[in-house]
CSV table of C-alpha atoms in Angstrom, one decimal:
chain,number,residue,atom,x,y,z
A,6,MET,CA,74.2,84.5,127.7
A,7,THR,CA,72.2,86.2,125.0
A,8,ALA,CA,69.4,88.7,124.9
A,9,ILE,CA,66.8,88.9,122.1
A,10,GLY,CA,63.6,90.9,122.5
A,11,GLY,CA,64.5,91.7,126.1
A,12,ILE,CA,64.4,88.1,127.2
A,13,MET,CA,67.6,86.4,128.5
A,14,ALA,CA,68.4,82.8,127.9
A,15,SER,CA,71.5,80.8,128.8
A,16,ILE,CA,72.3,79.4,125.3
A,17,GLU,CA,75.9,79.0,124.3
A,18,ARG,CA,75.9,76.2,121.8
A,19,VAL,CA,73.3,75.1,119.3
A,20,ALA,CA,73.3,72.0,117.1
A,21,ILE,CA,71.7,72.0,113.7
A,22,LEU,CA,71.0,69.0,111.4
A,23,THR,CA,69.1,68.2,108.2
A,24,GLY,CA,67.2,64.9,107.7
A,25,GLY,CA,65.2,63.2,105.0
A,26,GLY,CA,65.3,64.2,101.3
A,27,ASP,CA,67.4,67.2,100.2
A,28,VAL,CA,65.6,70.2,98.9
A,29,PRO,CA,66.8,73.6,97.6
A,30,GLY,CA,67.0,76.1,100.4
A,31,LEU,CA,68.6,73.9,103.1
A,32,ASN,CA,72.0,75.7,102.9
A,33,VAL,CA,70.2,79.0,102.9
A,34,ALA,CA,68.5,78.2,106.2
A,35,ILE,CA,71.7,76.8,107.7
A,36,LYS,CA,73.6,80.0,106.9
A,37,ALA,CA,70.8,82.2,108.3
A,38,VAL,CA,71.0,80.3,111.6
A,39,VAL,CA,74.8,80.6,111.8
A,40,MET,CA,74.8,84.3,111.0
A,41,ARG,CA,72.0,85.1,113.4
A,42,ALA,CA,73.8,83.0,116.1
A,43,HIS,CA,77.1,84.8,115.5
A,44,ALA,CA,75.4,88.2,116.2
A,45,HIS,CA,74.4,86.9,119.6
A,46,ASN,CA,77.6,85.0,120.5
A,47,ILE,CA,76.1,81.6,120.2
A,48,GLU,CA,78.2,78.8,118.7
A,49,VAL,CA,76.7,76.5,116.1
A,50,ILE,CA,77.8,72.9,115.6
A,51,GLY,CA,76.5,71.0,112.5
A,52,ILE,CA,75.6,67.4,112.9
A,53,ARG,CA,76.4,65.4,109.7
A,54,ARG,CA,73.8,63.1,108.1
A,55,GLY,CA,70.9,64.0,110.3
A,56,TRP,CA,69.9,61.9,113.3
A,57,LYS,CA,72.4,59.3,112.1
A,58,GLY,CA,75.2,61.6,113.0
A,59,LEU,CA,74.2,61.7,116.7
A,60,LEU,CA,73.6,58.0,116.7
A,61,SER,CA,77.2,57.4,115.4
A,62,ILE,CA,79.1,59.5,117.9
A,63,ASN,CA,80.9,57.7,120.6
A,64,PRO,CA,81.6,60.0,123.6
A,65,ASP,CA,84.7,57.8,124.4
A,66,ASP,CA,86.1,58.1,120.9
A,67,PRO,CA,87.2,61.7,119.8
A,68,GLU,CA,87.5,60.5,116.2
A,69,THR,CA,83.8,60.0,115.9
A,70,PHE,CA,83.3,63.6,117.0
A,71,ALA,CA,85.5,64.8,114.2
A,72,LYS,CA,83.8,62.6,111.7
A,73,TRP,CA,80.1,63.4,112.5
A,74,THR,CA,80.2,67.0,113.4
A,75,MET,CA,81.2,70.3,111.7
A,76,LEU,CA,81.8,73.6,113.5
A,77,LEU,CA,79.8,76.2,111.5
A,78,SER,CA,81.6,79.5,111.6
A,79,VAL,CA,80.7,82.6,109.7
A,80,ASP,CA,83.5,81.9,107.2
A,81,ARG,CA,82.5,78.3,106.8
A,82,VAL,CA,78.9,79.2,105.7
A,83,ARG,CA,79.8,82.3,103.7
A,84,THR,CA,79.0,80.9,100.3
A,85,ILE,CA,76.9,77.8,101.0
A,86,ASP,CA,73.7,79.5,100.2
A,87,ARG,CA,74.7,79.7,96.5
A,88,THR,CA,74.0,76.0,96.0
A,89,GLY,CA,71.2,73.5,96.6
A,90,GLY,CA,71.3,70.5,98.8
A,91,THR,CA,72.8,70.5,102.3
A,92,VAL,CA,76.5,70.8,103.3
A,93,LEU,CA,75.6,68.7,106.4
A,94,HIS,CA,74.4,65.8,104.3
A,95,THR,CA,71.3,63.9,105.3
A,96,SER,CA,69.8,60.5,106.1
A,97,ARG,CA,66.5,58.9,106.9
A,98,THR,CA,67.7,57.4,110.2
A,99,ASN,CA,65.2,57.2,113.1
A,100,PRO,CA,67.1,56.6,116.3
A,101,GLY,CA,63.9,55.6,118.0
A,102,ASN,CA,63.5,52.6,115.6
A,103,ILE,CA,66.8,51.1,114.6
A,104,LYS,CA,67.4,47.6,113.3
A,105,GLU,CA,69.4,45.6,115.8
A,106,ASP,CA,72.3,45.0,113.4
A,107,GLU,CA,72.5,48.7,112.6
A,108,VAL,CA,73.0,49.9,116.2
A,109,PRO,CA,76.7,50.9,116.7
A,110,GLU,CA,78.5,48.4,118.9
A,111,PHE,CA,79.6,51.2,121.3
A,112,VAL,CA,76.0,52.2,122.2
A,113,PRO,CA,75.7,51.0,125.8
A,114,GLN,CA,73.1,48.3,126.5
A,115,GLU,CA,71.7,50.4,129.3
A,116,THR,CA,70.8,53.1,126.8
A,117,ARG,CA,68.9,50.8,124.5
A,118,ARG,CA,65.2,50.2,124.7
A,119,PRO,CA,62.9,47.8,122.8
A,120,ALA,CA,61.0,49.3,119.9
A,121,THR,CA,58.4,47.9,117.6
A,122,GLY,CA,59.1,44.9,115.3
A,123,GLY,CA,62.1,43.8,117.2
A,124,ARG,CA,63.9,47.1,116.6
A,125,VAL,CA,65.9,49.2,119.1
A,126,ASP,CA,65.2,52.6,120.5
A,127,CYS,CA,68.5,54.5,121.0
A,128,THR,CA,67.0,57.8,122.2
A,129,HIS,CA,68.8,57.7,125.5
A,130,HIS,CA,72.1,57.4,123.7
A,131,ILE,CA,71.2,60.5,121.6
A,132,ILE,CA,70.5,62.5,124.7
A,133,ARG,CA,73.8,61.3,126.2
A,134,VAL,CA,75.6,62.5,123.0
A,135,LEU,CA,74.0,65.9,123.1
A,136,ASP,CA,75.1,66.3,126.7
A,137,PHE,CA,78.6,65.2,125.7
A,138,LEU,CA,78.7,67.8,123.0
A,139,SER,CA,77.6,70.5,125.5
A,140,VAL,CA,74.6,71.3,123.2
A,141,ASP,CA,72.0,73.6,124.9
A,142,ALA,CA,69.5,73.3,122.1
A,143,VAL,CA,68.9,71.7,118.7
A,144,ILE,CA,67.5,73.0,115.4
A,145,ALA,CA,66.1,70.2,113.3
A,146,ILE,CA,65.3,70.8,109.6
A,147,GLY,CA,63.2,68.2,108.0
A,148,GLY,CA,59.9,66.8,106.9
A,149,ASP,CA,57.3,65.1,109.0
A,150,ASP,CA,59.4,62.0,109.6
A,151,THR,CA,62.5,63.9,110.7
A,152,LEU,CA,60.4,66.2,112.8
A,153,SER,CA,58.4,63.4,114.4
A,154,TYR,CA,61.7,62.3,116.1
A,155,ALA,CA,62.4,65.9,117.0
A,156,CYS,CA,59.0,65.8,118.8
A,157,ARG,CA,60.1,62.7,120.6
A,158,LEU,CA,63.3,64.4,121.9
A,159,HIS,CA,61.3,67.4,123.0
A,160,LYS,CA,59.1,65.1,125.1
A,161,GLU,CA,62.4,63.7,126.6
A,162,GLY,CA,63.3,67.3,127.7
A,163,VAL,CA,65.6,68.3,124.9
A,164,GLN,CA,65.3,72.0,123.9
A,165,ILE,CA,64.5,71.9,120.3
A,166,VAL,CA,63.0,74.0,117.5
A,167,ALA,CA,62.0,72.6,114.1
A,168,ILE,CA,62.2,74.1,110.6
A,169,PRO,CA,59.8,72.4,108.1
A,170,LYS,CA,61.2,71.4,104.7
A,171,THR,CA,59.8,69.2,102.0
A,172,MET,CA,59.0,69.7,98.4
A,173,ASP,CA,55.7,67.8,99.0
A,174,ASN,CA,54.7,70.7,101.3
A,175,ASP,CA,53.0,68.2,103.5
A,176,VAL,CA,54.2,69.0,107.1
A,177,PHE,CA,51.1,69.6,109.2
A,178,GLY,CA,50.9,73.0,111.0
A,179,THR,CA,52.4,75.2,108.3
A,180,ASP,CA,51.2,76.4,104.9
A,181,PHE,CA,54.7,76.4,103.4
A,182,CYS,CA,57.8,74.2,103.6
A,183,ILE,CA,61.3,75.0,102.3
A,184,GLY,CA,61.7,73.4,98.9
A,185,PHE,CA,58.1,73.5,97.7
A,186,SER,CA,58.4,76.6,95.6
A,187,THR,CA,61.5,75.5,93.7
A,188,ALA,CA,59.9,72.0,93.1
A,189,VAL,CA,56.9,73.6,91.5
A,190,THR,CA,59.0,76.0,89.5
A,191,ARG,CA,61.2,73.1,88.2
A,192,SER,CA,58.0,71.2,87.4
A,193,VAL,CA,56.4,74.0,85.5
A,194,ASP,CA,59.6,74.6,83.5
A,195,ALA,CA,59.8,70.9,82.6
A,196,ILE,CA,56.2,70.7,81.6
A,197,HIS,CA,56.5,73.6,79.2
A,198,ALA,CA,59.7,72.1,77.8
A,199,LEU,CA,57.9,68.8,77.2
A,200,ARG,CA,55.2,70.6,75.2
A,201,THR,CA,57.5,70.9,72.2
A,202,THR,CA,58.1,67.2,72.0
A,203,ALA,CA,54.5,66.2,72.8
A,204,GLY,CA,53.2,68.7,70.2
A,205,SER,CA,55.8,67.7,67.5
A,206,HIS,CA,54.8,64.0,67.8
A,207,GLU,CA,51.1,64.6,68.6
A,208,ARG,CA,51.3,62.5,71.8
A,209,ILE,CA,49.8,62.4,75.2
A,210,CYS,CA,52.4,63.3,77.9
A,211,VAL,CA,52.2,61.9,81.4
A,212,VAL,CA,54.4,63.7,84.0
A,213,GLU,CA,54.8,62.0,87.3
A,214,LEU,CA,55.8,64.3,90.3
A,215,PHE,CA,56.8,63.6,93.9
A,216,GLY,CA,54.0,63.6,96.5
A,217,ARG,CA,53.3,60.7,98.8
A,218,ASN,CA,50.3,61.8,100.9
A,219,SER,CA,49.8,65.3,99.5
A,220,GLY,CA,49.2,66.1,95.8
A,221,GLU,CA,50.2,69.8,96.1
A,222,THR,CA,53.1,69.6,93.7
A,223,SER,CA,50.9,67.9,91.0
A,224,LEU,CA,48.1,70.3,91.7
A,225,PHE,CA,50.0,73.6,91.7
A,226,ALA,CA,52.3,72.6,88.8
A,227,ALA,CA,49.2,71.7,86.8
A,228,TYR,CA,47.5,74.9,87.8
A,229,LEU,CA,50.4,77.1,86.9
A,230,ALA,CA,51.4,75.3,83.7
A,231,ASP,CA,47.8,75.0,82.6
A,232,VAL,CA,47.9,71.3,81.8
A,233,ASP,CA,44.9,69.3,80.7
A,234,ARG,CA,44.4,67.0,83.7
A,235,ALA,CA,46.0,66.6,87.2
A,236,ILE,CA,45.8,63.4,89.3
A,237,ILE,CA,46.6,63.9,93.0
A,238,SER,CA,47.3,61.7,95.9
A,239,GLU,CA,44.1,62.5,97.8
A,240,VAL,CA,41.6,61.5,95.1
A,241,PRO,CA,41.5,57.9,93.8
A,242,PHE,CA,40.8,58.0,90.0
A,243,ASN,CA,39.0,56.0,87.4
A,244,MET,CA,41.3,54.9,84.6
A,245,GLU,CA,38.6,54.6,82.0
A,246,LYS,CA,37.3,58.1,82.7
A,247,LEU,CA,40.8,59.6,82.8
A,248,ALA,CA,41.7,58.0,79.4
A,249,ARG,CA,38.5,59.4,77.9
A,250,PHE,CA,39.2,62.9,79.2
A,251,ILE,CA,42.8,63.0,78.1
A,252,VAL,CA,42.1,61.7,74.6
A,253,GLY,CA,39.4,64.3,74.2
A,254,ASP,CA,41.8,67.0,75.4
A,255,ARG,CA,44.2,65.9,72.6
A,256,GLU,CA,41.5,66.0,70.0
A,257,ASN,CA,40.4,69.5,71.0
A,258,ASN,CA,43.9,70.9,71.0
A,259,PRO,CA,44.8,72.6,67.7
A,260,SER,CA,48.4,71.3,68.2
A,261,HIS,CA,47.0,67.8,68.7
A,262,TYR,CA,48.6,66.8,72.0
A,263,ALA,CA,47.7,66.6,75.7
A,264,ILE,CA,49.6,66.7,78.9
A,265,MET,CA,48.8,65.7,82.4
A,266,THR,CA,50.4,65.5,85.8
A,267,ILE,CA,50.2,62.8,88.4
A,268,SER,CA,51.4,62.5,92.0
A,269,GLU,CA,53.6,59.4,92.8
A,270,GLY,CA,51.2,58.6,95.7
A,271,ALA,CA,48.1,58.6,93.5
A,272,HIS,CA,46.1,55.4,93.0
A,273,PHE,CA,43.3,53.8,91.1
A,274,GLU,CA,39.8,53.7,92.7
A,275,GLU,CA,40.1,50.0,93.1
A,276,GLY,CA,43.8,50.0,94.1
A,277,THR,CA,46.6,51.3,96.3
A,278,ALA,CA,49.7,53.4,95.8
A,279,PHE,CA,52.6,51.8,93.8
A,280,GLU,CA,55.2,50.9,96.4
A,281,SER,CA,58.4,48.8,96.2
A,282,GLY,CA,61.2,47.7,98.4
A,283,GLU,CA,61.6,47.4,102.1
A,284,ALA,CA,60.0,50.0,104.5
A,285,ASP,CA,62.4,52.5,105.9
A,286,ALA,CA,62.9,53.5,109.5
A,287,TYR,CA,59.7,55.6,109.4
A,288,GLY,CA,57.6,52.8,107.8
A,289,HIS,CA,57.6,54.1,104.2
A,290,LYS,CA,58.3,52.0,101.1
A,291,LYS,CA,59.6,53.6,97.9
A,292,LEU,CA,56.9,55.2,95.8
A,293,GLY,CA,56.9,55.6,92.0
A,294,GLY,CA,55.6,54.0,88.8
A,295,ILE,CA,51.9,55.0,88.8
A,296,GLY,CA,52.6,57.4,86.0
A,297,ASN,CA,54.1,54.7,83.9
A,298,GLU,CA,51.2,52.4,84.5
A,299,VAL,CA,48.8,55.1,83.5
A,300,ALA,CA,50.8,55.9,80.4
A,301,GLN,CA,50.8,52.2,79.4
A,302,GLN,CA,47.0,51.8,80.0
A,303,ILE,CA,46.2,54.9,77.9
A,304,LYS,CA,48.3,53.5,75.1
A,305,GLN,CA,46.6,50.1,75.3
A,306,ARG,CA,43.2,51.6,75.4
A,307,THR,CA,43.6,54.2,72.6
A,308,GLY,CA,46.7,53.2,70.5
A,309,ILE,CA,48.1,56.7,71.0
A,310,ASN,CA,51.8,57.0,71.6
A,311,ILE,CA,52.7,58.3,75.0
A,312,ILE,CA,55.5,60.3,76.6
A,313,TYR,CA,56.1,59.3,80.2
A,314,GLN,CA,58.3,61.5,82.2
A,315,GLN,CA,59.1,61.0,85.9
A,316,LEU,CA,60.7,64.2,87.0
A,317,ALA,CA,61.8,62.8,90.4
A,318,TYR,CA,65.1,64.3,91.6
A,319,ILE,CA,65.0,67.1,89.0
A,320,MET,CA,62.4,68.7,91.2
A,321,ARG,CA,64.8,68.8,94.2
A,322,SER,CA,68.1,69.5,92.5
A,323,GLY,CA,70.0,72.8,92.1
A,324,ALA,CA,69.8,76.2,93.8
A,325,PRO,CA,66.5,77.5,95.3
A,326,ASP,CA,64.3,80.1,93.7
A,327,SER,CA,63.7,83.5,95.3
A,328,LEU,CA,60.7,82.5,97.3
A,329,ASP,CA,62.4,79.5,98.9
A,330,ARG,CA,65.4,81.7,99.7
A,331,MET,CA,63.2,84.2,101.4
A,332,VAL,CA,61.4,81.6,103.5
A,333,ALA,CA,64.6,79.8,104.3
A,334,VAL,CA,66.3,82.9,105.6
A,335,SER,CA,63.2,83.9,107.6
A,336,TYR,CA,62.8,80.4,109.1
A,337,GLY,CA,66.4,80.3,110.0
A,338,ASN,CA,66.4,83.6,111.8
A,339,LEU,CA,63.1,82.9,113.5
A,340,ALA,CA,64.3,79.5,114.7
A,341,LEU,CA,67.4,80.9,116.3
A,342,ASP,CA,65.5,83.7,117.9
A,343,GLN,CA,63.1,81.2,119.5
A,344,ILE,CA,65.9,79.2,121.0
A,345,ALA,CA,67.6,82.4,122.3
A,346,MET,CA,64.4,83.4,124.0
A,347,GLY,CA,63.9,80.0,125.5
A,348,HIS,CA,60.8,79.2,123.3
A,349,THR,CA,61.5,75.6,122.5
A,350,GLY,CA,59.3,72.7,121.6
A,351,ARG,CA,58.1,74.8,118.6
A,352,MET,CA,58.1,74.6,114.8
A,353,VAL,CA,58.5,77.8,112.8
A,354,ALA,CA,55.7,78.2,110.3
A,355,LEU,CA,53.8,80.3,107.8
A,356,GLN,CA,50.1,80.5,108.3
A,357,GLN,CA,47.9,82.7,106.0
A,358,GLY,CA,51.1,84.4,104.8
A,359,ILE,CA,52.3,85.3,108.4
A,360,TYR,CA,55.4,84.0,110.0
A,361,THR,CA,54.6,82.3,113.3
A,362,THR,CA,55.4,79.3,115.5
A,363,VAL,CA,53.3,76.3,116.4
A,364,PRO,CA,53.7,73.5,119.0
A,365,LEU,CA,56.1,70.9,117.7
A,366,ASP,CA,53.7,68.0,118.4
A,367,LEU,CA,51.4,69.4,115.7
A,368,VAL,CA,53.7,67.6,113.2
A,369,VAL,CA,52.4,64.2,114.4
A,370,ALA,CA,48.8,65.3,115.0
A,371,ALA,CA,47.6,64.8,111.4
A,372,LYS,CA,48.6,64.6,107.7
A,373,LYS,CA,48.4,67.8,105.6
A,374,GLN,CA,46.6,67.3,102.4
A,375,VAL,CA,45.0,69.3,99.6
A,376,ASP,CA,41.8,71.1,100.3
A,377,ILE,CA,39.8,69.4,97.7
A,378,THR,CA,36.7,71.6,98.1
A,379,ALA,CA,38.6,74.8,97.6
A,380,LEU,CA,41.2,73.8,95.0
A,381,TYR,CA,40.3,70.7,93.0
A,382,ASP,CA,37.6,69.5,90.6
A,383,HIS,CA,37.5,65.8,91.6
A,384,GLU,CA,34.9,64.9,88.9
A,385,ASN,CA,37.0,66.2,86.1
A,386,TYR,CA,40.5,65.7,87.5
A,387,ARG,CA,41.6,69.4,87.2
A,388,PRO,CA,42.8,72.2,89.5
A,389,LYS,CA,39.9,74.5,90.2
A,390,VAL,CA,40.5,77.5,92.5
A,391,ARG,CA,37.0,78.5,93.3
A,392,ASP,CA,37.8,81.9,94.9
A,393,THR,CA,41.0,84.0,95.4
A,394,LEU,CA,39.4,87.0,97.1
A,395,GLY,CA,40.7,87.3,100.6
A,396,LYS,CA,43.0,84.3,100.2
A,397,PRO,CA,46.8,84.4,101.1
A,398,MET,CA,49.4,84.2,98.3
A,399,PHE,CA,49.6,80.4,98.5
A,400,LEU,CA,45.8,80.1,98.2
A,401,TYR,CA,45.5,78.0,101.4
């Protein structure tokens, strides 16, 4: 039994997991949850590899418990915040949509339900495992895919609180996700470093950044690094016009080079996003390559040599910056407090610079995208912040 804010809740054990891509700040949030829980005599058990960990536990086999869980004591998390990534590891498993041949053999037939495309829904097995682990509530840290399954569990009666993380910053319902600040910081640093090579060789530099549905990383990295053009996921672009713009930028630069950013989810006016491979459990194929296509087309049209740089995992590697640390600690504390007070089915969030919580089902209500009117010049493919007076620190 714990008391926070004068409200009593019967919470003795909390499970925590991380799903989807890793970002800097995950370990910070995990540590914050454990430290906050310790102060209120709540035990925290870590689930390895996200939802896959719960799927892989066999209540009749103690060895699976040891393999897929980790007791998170104060001593165990003491130094984890000093590094990036997640000590719990991660996966993109969706227990509500599993291929038949990927369902563990020990999952009882009576807990399996049909899913779309001939796949299997193992949600009832997940609930059975949570009961076996004597888990009173779950804290799920992830992006919109991971948290969409958290929403499913909430509807099944599981007490759950979500923490949004993704360097794309595209979880609907919050202005800020763990990992976004560091991703932009890494991108700006890389762009400035690339200026020396682009300038030395008088080239056009095309920098491709992560961002499936939202172009915030491309937009804000371009805005802060003051690049010449920025292509974002939300606005289809005309290749001929972009080539004309970027060549003009190079000609007008005394150092005789130009640099642009582009979201991996961007696409031509007459085309679609560059995808490859098989769709994952959440229906997404691998993105990437639009930047290279743009670079090749610029060279073909102009004869100018190009530097193409796909930053990719550089954006999500290493330790978090101070802003991501601040938000991760605050989100971790807030999430544990919500559970201790019995406020579940919520996602912790930042709105207009204020920490708050929102209903978890907001995650699946819509897709978060750049406010084109307020932040982007879609005619000239450039960031354009029209007004900062009265705006929060993040400008949205």
